[in-house]
Short mmCIF file of C-alpha atoms in Angstrom, two decimals:
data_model
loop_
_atom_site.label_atom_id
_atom_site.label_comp_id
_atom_site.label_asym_id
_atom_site.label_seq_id
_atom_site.Cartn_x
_atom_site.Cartn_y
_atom_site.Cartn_z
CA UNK A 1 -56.35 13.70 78.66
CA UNK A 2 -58.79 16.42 79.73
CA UNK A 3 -56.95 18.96 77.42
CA UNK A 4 -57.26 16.37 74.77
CA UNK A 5 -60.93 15.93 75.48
CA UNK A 6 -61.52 19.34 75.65
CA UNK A 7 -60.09 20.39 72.29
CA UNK A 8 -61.89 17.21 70.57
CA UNK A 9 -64.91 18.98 72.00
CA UNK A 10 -64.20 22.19 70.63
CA UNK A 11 -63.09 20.96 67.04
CA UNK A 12 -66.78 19.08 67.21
CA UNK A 13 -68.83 22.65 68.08
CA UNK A 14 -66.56 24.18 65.10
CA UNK A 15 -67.44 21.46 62.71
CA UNK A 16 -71.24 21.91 63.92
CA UNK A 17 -71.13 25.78 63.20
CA UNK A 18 -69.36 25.56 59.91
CA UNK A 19 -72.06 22.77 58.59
CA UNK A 20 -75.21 24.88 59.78
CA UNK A 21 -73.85 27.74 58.48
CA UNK A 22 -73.06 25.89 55.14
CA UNK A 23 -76.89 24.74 55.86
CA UNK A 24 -78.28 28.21 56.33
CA UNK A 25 -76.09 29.44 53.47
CA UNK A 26 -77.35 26.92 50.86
CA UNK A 27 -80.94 27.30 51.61
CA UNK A 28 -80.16 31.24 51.40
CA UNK A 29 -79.25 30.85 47.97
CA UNK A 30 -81.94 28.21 46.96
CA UNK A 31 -84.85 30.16 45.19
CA UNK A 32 -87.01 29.75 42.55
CA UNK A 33 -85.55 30.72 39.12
CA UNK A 34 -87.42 34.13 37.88
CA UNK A 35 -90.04 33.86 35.80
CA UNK A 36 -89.14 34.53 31.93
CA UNK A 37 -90.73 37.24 29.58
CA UNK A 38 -91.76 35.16 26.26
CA UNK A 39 -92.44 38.11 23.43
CA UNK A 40 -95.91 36.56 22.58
CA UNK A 41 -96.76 36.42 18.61
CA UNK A 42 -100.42 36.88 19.04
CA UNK A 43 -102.11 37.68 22.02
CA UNK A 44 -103.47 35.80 24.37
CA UNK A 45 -106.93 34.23 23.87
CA UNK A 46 -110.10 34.21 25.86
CA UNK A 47 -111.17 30.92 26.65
CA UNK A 48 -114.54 30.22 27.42
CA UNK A 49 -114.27 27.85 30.58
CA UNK A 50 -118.14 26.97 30.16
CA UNK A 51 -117.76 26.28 26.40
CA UNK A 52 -114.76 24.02 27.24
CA UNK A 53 -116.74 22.23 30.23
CA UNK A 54 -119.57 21.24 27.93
CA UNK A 55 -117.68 20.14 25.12
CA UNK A 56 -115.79 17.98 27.73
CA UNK A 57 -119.08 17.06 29.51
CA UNK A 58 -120.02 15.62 25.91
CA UNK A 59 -117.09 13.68 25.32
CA UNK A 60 -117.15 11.57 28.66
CA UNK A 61 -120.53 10.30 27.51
CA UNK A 62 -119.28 8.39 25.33
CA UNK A 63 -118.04 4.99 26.46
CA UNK A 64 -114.86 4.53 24.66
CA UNK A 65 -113.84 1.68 27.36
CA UNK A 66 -110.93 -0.36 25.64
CA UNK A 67 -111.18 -4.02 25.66
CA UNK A 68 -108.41 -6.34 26.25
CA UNK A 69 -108.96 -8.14 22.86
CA UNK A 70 -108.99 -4.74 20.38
CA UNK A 71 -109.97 -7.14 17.84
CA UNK A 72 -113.20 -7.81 19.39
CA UNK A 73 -113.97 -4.31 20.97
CA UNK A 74 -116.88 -2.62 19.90
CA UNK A 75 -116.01 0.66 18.43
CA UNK A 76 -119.41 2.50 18.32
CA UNK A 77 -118.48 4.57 21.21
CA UNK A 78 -115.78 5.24 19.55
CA UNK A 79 -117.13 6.31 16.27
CA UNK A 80 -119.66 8.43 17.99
CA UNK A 81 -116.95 10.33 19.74
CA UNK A 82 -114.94 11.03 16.27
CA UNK A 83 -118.59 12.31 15.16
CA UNK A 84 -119.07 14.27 18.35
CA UNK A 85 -115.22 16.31 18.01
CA UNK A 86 -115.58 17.32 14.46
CA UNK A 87 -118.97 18.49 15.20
CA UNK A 88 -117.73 20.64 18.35
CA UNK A 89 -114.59 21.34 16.54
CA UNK A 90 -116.04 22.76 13.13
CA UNK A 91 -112.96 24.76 12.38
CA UNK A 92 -110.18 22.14 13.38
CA UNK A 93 -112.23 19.62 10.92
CA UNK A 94 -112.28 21.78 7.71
CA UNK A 95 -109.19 24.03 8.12
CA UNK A 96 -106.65 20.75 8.95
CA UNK A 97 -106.06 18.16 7.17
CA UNK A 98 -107.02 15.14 8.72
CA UNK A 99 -106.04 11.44 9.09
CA UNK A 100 -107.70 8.48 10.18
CA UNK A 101 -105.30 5.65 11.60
CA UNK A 102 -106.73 2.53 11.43
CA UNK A 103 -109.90 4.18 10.81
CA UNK A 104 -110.25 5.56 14.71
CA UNK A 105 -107.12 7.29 15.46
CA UNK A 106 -107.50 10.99 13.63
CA UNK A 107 -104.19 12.82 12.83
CA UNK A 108 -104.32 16.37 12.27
CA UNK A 109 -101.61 18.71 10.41
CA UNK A 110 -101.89 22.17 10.84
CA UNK A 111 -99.67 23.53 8.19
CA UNK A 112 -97.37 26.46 9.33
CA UNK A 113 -96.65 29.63 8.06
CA UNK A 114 -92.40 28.44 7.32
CA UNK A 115 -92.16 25.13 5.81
CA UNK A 116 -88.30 24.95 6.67
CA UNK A 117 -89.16 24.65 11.07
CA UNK A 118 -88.95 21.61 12.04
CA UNK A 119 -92.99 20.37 13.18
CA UNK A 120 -93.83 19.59 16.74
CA UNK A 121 -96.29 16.82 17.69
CA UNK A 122 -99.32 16.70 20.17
CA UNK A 123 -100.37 13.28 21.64
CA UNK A 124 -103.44 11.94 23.54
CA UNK A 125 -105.80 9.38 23.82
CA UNK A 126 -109.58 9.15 24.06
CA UNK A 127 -109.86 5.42 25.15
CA UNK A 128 -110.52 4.75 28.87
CA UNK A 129 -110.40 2.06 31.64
CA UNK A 130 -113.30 0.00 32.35
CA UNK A 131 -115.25 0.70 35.29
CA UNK A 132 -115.66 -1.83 38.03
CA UNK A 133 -118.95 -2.67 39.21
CA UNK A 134 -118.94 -2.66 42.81
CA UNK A 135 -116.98 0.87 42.52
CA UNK A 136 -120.48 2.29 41.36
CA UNK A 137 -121.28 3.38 44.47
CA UNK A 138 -118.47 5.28 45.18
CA UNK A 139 -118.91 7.59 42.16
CA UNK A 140 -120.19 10.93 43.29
CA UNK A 141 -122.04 10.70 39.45
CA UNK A 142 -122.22 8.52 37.02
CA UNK A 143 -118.92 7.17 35.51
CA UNK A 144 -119.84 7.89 31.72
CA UNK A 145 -122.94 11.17 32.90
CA UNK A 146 -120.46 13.56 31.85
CA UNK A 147 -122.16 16.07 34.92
CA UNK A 148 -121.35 19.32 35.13
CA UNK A 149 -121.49 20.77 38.34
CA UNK A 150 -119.55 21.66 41.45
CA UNK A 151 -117.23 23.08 39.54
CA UNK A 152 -116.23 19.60 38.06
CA UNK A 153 -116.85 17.89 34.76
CA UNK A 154 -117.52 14.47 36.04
CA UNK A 155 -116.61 10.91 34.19
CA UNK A 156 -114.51 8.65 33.36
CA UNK A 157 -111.55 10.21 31.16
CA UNK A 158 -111.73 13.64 32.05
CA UNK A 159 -107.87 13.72 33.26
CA UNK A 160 -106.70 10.37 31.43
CA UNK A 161 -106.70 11.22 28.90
CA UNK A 162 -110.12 13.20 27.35
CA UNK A 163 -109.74 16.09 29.11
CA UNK A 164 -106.14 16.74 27.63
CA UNK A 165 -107.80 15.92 23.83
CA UNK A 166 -110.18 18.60 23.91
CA UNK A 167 -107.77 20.89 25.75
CA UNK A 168 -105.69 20.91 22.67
CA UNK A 169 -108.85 20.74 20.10
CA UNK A 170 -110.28 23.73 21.78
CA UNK A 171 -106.73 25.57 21.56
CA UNK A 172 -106.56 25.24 18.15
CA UNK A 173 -109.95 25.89 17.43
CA UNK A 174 -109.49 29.55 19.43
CA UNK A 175 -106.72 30.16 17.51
CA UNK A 176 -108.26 29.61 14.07
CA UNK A 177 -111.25 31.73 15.08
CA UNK A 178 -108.40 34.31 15.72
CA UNK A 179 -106.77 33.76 12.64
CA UNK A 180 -103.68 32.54 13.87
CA UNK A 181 -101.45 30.35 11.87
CA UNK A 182 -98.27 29.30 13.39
CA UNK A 183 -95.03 29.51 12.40
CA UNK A 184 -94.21 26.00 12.59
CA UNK A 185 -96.86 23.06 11.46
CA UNK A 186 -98.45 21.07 14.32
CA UNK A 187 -99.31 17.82 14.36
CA UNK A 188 -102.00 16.07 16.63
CA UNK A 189 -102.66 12.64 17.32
CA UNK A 190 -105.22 11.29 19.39
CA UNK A 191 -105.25 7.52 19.92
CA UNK A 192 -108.12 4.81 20.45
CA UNK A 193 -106.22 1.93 22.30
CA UNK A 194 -103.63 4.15 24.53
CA UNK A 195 -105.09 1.50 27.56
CA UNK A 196 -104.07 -1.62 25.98
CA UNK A 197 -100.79 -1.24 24.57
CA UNK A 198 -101.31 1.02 21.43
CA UNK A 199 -100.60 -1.55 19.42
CA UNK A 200 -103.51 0.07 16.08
CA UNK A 201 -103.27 3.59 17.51
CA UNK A 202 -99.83 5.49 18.47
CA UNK A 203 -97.72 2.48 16.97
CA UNK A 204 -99.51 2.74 14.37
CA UNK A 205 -99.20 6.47 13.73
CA UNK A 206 -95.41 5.91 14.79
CA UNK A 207 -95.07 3.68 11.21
CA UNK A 208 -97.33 6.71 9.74
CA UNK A 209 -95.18 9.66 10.55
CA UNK A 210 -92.17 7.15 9.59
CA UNK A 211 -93.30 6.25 6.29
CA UNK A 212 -93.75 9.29 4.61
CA UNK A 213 -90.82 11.08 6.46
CA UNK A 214 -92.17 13.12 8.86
CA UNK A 215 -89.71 14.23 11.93
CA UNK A 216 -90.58 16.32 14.85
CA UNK A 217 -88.50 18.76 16.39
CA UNK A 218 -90.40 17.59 19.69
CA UNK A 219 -93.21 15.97 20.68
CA UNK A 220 -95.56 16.29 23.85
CA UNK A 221 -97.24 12.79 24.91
CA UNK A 222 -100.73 13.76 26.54
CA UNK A 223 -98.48 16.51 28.77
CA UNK A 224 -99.69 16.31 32.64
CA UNK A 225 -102.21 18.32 35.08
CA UNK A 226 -102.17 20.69 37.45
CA UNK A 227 -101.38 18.88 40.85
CA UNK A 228 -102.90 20.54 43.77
CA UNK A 229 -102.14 18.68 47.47
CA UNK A 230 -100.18 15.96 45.74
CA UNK A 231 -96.48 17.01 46.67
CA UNK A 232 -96.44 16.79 50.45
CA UNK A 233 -95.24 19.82 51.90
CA UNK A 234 -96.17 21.90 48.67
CA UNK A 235 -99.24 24.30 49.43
CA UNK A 236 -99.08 26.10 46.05
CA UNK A 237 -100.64 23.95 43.43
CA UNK A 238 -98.02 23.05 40.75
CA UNK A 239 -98.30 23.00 37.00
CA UNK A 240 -96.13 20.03 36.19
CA UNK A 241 -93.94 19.59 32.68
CA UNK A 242 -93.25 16.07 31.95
CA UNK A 243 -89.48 15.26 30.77
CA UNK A 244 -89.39 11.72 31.22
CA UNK A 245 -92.04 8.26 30.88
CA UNK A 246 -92.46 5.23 32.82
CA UNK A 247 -92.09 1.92 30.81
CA UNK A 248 -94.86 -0.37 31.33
CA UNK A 249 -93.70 -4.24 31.96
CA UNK A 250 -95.68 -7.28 33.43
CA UNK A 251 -94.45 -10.53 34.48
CA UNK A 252 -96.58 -13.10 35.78
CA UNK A 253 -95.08 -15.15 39.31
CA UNK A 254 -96.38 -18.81 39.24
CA UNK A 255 -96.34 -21.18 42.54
CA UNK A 256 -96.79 -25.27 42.21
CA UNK A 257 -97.95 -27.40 44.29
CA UNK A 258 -99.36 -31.26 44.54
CA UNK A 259 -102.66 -30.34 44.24
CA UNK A 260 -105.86 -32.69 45.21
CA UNK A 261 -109.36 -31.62 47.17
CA UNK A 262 -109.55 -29.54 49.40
CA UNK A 263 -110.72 -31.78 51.98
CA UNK A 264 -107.79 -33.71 52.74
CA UNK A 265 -105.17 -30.65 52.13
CA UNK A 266 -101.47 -31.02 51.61
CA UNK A 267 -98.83 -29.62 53.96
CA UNK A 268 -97.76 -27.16 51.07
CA UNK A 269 -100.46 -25.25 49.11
CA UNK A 270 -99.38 -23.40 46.04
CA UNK A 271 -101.86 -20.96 47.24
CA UNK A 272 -99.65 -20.03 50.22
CA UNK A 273 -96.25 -20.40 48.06
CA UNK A 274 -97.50 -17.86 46.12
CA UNK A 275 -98.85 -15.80 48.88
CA UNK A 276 -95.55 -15.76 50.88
CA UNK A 277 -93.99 -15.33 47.11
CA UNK A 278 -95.89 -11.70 46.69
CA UNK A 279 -95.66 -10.80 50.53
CA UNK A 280 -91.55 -11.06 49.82
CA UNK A 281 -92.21 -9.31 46.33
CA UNK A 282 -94.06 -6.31 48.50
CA UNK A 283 -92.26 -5.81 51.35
CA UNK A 284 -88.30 -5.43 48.84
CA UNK A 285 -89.48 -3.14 46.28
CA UNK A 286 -87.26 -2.74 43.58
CA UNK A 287 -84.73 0.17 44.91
CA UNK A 288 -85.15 3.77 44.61
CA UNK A 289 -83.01 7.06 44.28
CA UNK A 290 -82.88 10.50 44.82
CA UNK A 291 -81.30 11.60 41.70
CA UNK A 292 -81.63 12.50 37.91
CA UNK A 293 -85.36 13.33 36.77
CA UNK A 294 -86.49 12.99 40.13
CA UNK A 295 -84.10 14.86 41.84
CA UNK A 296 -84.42 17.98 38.63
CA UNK A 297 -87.98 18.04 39.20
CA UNK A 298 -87.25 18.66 42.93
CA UNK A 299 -84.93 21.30 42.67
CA UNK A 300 -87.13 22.78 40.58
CA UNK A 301 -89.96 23.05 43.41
CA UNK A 302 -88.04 22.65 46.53
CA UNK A 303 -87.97 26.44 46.81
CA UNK A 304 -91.72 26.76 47.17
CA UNK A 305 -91.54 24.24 50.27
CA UNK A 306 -91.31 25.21 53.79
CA UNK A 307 -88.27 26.50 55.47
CA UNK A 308 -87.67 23.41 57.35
CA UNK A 309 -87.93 21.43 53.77
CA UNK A 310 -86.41 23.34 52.23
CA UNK A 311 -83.12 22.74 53.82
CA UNK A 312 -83.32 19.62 53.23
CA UNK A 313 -83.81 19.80 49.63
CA UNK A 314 -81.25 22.97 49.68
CA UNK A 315 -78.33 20.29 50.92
CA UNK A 316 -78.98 16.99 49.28
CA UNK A 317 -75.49 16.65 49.07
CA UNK A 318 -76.10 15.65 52.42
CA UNK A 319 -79.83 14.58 52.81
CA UNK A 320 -80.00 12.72 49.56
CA UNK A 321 -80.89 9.17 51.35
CA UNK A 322 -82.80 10.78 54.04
CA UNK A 323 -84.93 12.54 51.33
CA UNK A 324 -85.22 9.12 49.24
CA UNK A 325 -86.90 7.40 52.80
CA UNK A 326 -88.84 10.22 53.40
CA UNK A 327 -90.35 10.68 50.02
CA UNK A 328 -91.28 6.76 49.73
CA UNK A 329 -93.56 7.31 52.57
CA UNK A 330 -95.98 8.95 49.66
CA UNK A 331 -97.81 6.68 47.46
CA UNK A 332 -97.48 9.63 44.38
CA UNK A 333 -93.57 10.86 45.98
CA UNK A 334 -92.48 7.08 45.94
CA UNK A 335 -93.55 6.22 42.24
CA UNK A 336 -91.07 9.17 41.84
CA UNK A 337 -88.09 7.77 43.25
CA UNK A 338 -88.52 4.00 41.70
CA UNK A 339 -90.06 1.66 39.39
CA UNK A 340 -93.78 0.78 41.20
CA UNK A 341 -94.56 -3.20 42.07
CA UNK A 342 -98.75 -4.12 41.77
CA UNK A 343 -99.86 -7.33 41.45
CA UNK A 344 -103.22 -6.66 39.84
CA UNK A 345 -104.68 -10.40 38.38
CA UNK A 346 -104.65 -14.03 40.59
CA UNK A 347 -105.75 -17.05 39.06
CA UNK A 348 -105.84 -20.32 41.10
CA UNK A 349 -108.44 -23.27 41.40
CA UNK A 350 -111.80 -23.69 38.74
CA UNK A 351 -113.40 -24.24 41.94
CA UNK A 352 -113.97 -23.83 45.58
CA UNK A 353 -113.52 -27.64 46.50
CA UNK A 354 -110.19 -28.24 44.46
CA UNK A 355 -106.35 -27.60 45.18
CA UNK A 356 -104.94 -25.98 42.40
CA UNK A 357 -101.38 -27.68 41.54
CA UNK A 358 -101.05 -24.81 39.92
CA UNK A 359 -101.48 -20.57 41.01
CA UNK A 360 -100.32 -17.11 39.01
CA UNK A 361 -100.25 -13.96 39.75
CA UNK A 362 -99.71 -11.06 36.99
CA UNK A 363 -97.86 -8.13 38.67
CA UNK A 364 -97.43 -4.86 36.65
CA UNK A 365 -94.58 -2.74 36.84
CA UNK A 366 -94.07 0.91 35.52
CA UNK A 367 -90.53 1.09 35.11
CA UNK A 368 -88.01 3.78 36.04
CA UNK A 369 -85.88 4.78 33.36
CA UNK A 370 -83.15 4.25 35.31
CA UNK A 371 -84.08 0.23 35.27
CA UNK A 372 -83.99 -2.36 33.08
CA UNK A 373 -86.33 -5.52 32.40
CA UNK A 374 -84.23 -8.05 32.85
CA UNK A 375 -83.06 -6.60 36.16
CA UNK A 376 -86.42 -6.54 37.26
CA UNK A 377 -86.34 -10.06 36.84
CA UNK A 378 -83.37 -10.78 38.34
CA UNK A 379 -84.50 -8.35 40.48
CA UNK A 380 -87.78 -11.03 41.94
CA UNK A 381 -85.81 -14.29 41.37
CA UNK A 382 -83.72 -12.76 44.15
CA UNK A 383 -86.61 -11.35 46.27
CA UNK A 384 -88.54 -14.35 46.01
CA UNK A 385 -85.70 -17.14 46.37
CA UNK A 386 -87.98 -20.01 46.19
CA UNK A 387 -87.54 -22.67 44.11
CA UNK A 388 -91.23 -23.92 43.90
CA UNK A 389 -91.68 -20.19 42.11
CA UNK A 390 -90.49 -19.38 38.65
CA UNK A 391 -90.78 -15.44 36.94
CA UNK A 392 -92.67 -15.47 33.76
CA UNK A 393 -91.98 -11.97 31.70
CA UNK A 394 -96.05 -11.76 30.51
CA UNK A 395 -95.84 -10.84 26.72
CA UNK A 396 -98.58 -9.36 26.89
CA UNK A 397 -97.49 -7.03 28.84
CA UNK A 398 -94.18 -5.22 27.55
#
């Protein structure tokens, strides 16, 4: 028995030197891919940060908040902003040929030098989220001041999605002050109603591009931003490439009740159905993974982490779940791994005194492309498993 014992033992110290050695081994060989020389056409051009800043400073004045009716928006801010790019953006204006989309989305084609390449397209919008009113205070300047200072350009929009718009005006505008004409055209489309669906702008230019013909041999949708102390464990800042988009899907969770006044209140409240309802919906997210996009775009950076990290994301072979617990710990790791659960809207009684038979709550998801609607559904009629709560898909929200 002892010598049995004894050689289990050993056999076990083996096993546990062969797997840290595999361990060591992998992480050994994990490094970041060298960097690749790119034969430039033109060189590269001097960009004047300060010109930029001020051009962007401009743009944020203008309040281009979208509306949740578009029909009913008011579009002066919107006009004014058109007025203000093709005034900073002389060159872009009279050297392209441009579009207007429903009369506030421009589309601009930049003819290249070889009409057989295939075009690429640039995307981004200019319309924002409203600002809240009691978050006033906690705006270091005003939402819309378009400050420069600190070495910020302050307002609402500057990274979704105006800073990225006159990024790429600015571009184009060094490059035709350079005299550069690509080899390839470019298009560029900015849109006015990104925030509510783009419904007038991008679907819009979608039927545009498909009516007279147009294919791209890719496209880049508003592209991402440099993300500095966002990846935990990642002290270099990294310069992110987006390969994949969330879908965006709302569904609206509805508890019912007897209702009456509040002053002789039932045993069940549809209040507190619903409020157990989202609770459940909260606490069983719909499930995440280490794997495809997620897991490319962590092998891509996982060198750069610490040693101790590193193995980990060296041997996910092995660590895969591990990683998956350890990365939903993160509010920005965890919309990585899964499609995100927020219930944004409530609506219950007209007033303080009555018992709504009646409560909703809107919950937005961005979905994973791994996921599907309908198993997001299925997905909360399961969670939830209450019949005094049905699932409403919101239409207005696909």
């Amino acid at each position: 028995m002892k010598r049995w014992l004894g050689r289990l033992a050993l056999a076990c110290l083996v096993g546990a030197i062969a797997l840290v050695a595999v361990l060591i081994w992998n992480t050994t060989q994990y490094t970041l891919e060298p960097p690749v020389d790119v034969a430039l056409e033109q060189p590269l051009l001097r960009v004047d940060t300060d010109r930029v800043a001020t051009k962007l400073g401009r743009a944020l004045r203008h309040e281009t908040v979208s509306g949740g009716d578009a029909d009913n928006a008011s579009f002066a801010p919107f006009r004014a902003f058109l007025a203000q790019i093709e005034s900073d953006f002389p060159l872009v204006h009279s050297r392209l040929q441009r579009t207007l989309i429903n009369e506030l989305t421009p589309v601009y084609h930049w003819r290249g030098r070889d009409p057989n390449r295939a075009p690429i397209l640039l995307i981004g919008h200019y319309d924002v989220v409203p600002v809240l009113e009691d978050t006033l205070d906690d705006w270091v300047e005003s939402p819309f001041s378009g400050q420069v200072s600190a070495g910020h350009v302050w307002g609402r929009g500057a990274l979704d999605n105006k800073g990225a718009v006159i990024a790429m005006l600015e571009a184009v505008e060094l490059m035709l002050e350079a005299g550069v004409q690509p080899a390839r055209s470019v298009w560029l489309a900015f849109g006015h109603d990104e925030e509510i669906g783009g419904r007038d702008g991008a679907q819009a230019v979608k039927a545009h591009f498909q009516a007279n013909g147009v294919r791209f041999d890719w496209v880049l949708d508003e592209g991402s931003m440099v993300l500095d102390g966002i990846v935990p464990g990642l002290s270099k800042p990294l310069a992110s490439i987006n390969t994949a988009e969330k879908g965006y899907f709302s569904v609206d969770v509805v508890a019912k009740s007897e209702g009456g006044h509040s002053s002789l209140p039932t045993d069940e409240l549809a209040v507190e159905i619903l409020a157990e309802a989202l609770l459940d919906i909260r606490d069983n997210p719909v499930p995440g993974f280490y794997d495809g996009i997620t897991a490319d775009f962590f092998d891509a950076i996982g060198p750069a982490m610490p040693y101790g990290q590193r193995i980990a994301f060296a041997n996910r072979w092995l660590t895969s779940d591990v990683l998956a617990r350890i990365l939903s710990g993160a509010n920005t790791t965890n919309a990585m791994l899964r499609t995100t659960t927020a219930p944004t809207m409530l609506t219950a009684s007209p007033r303080e005194n009555v018992l709504p038979s009646e409560v909703r709550a809107t919950i937005n998801f961005r979905v994973h492309p791994r996921d599907s609607l309908d198993g997001i559904v299925d997905h909360l009629i399961t969670v939830i498993d209450d019949t005094r709560v049905r699932v409403e898909p919101d239409p207005r929200g696909f």
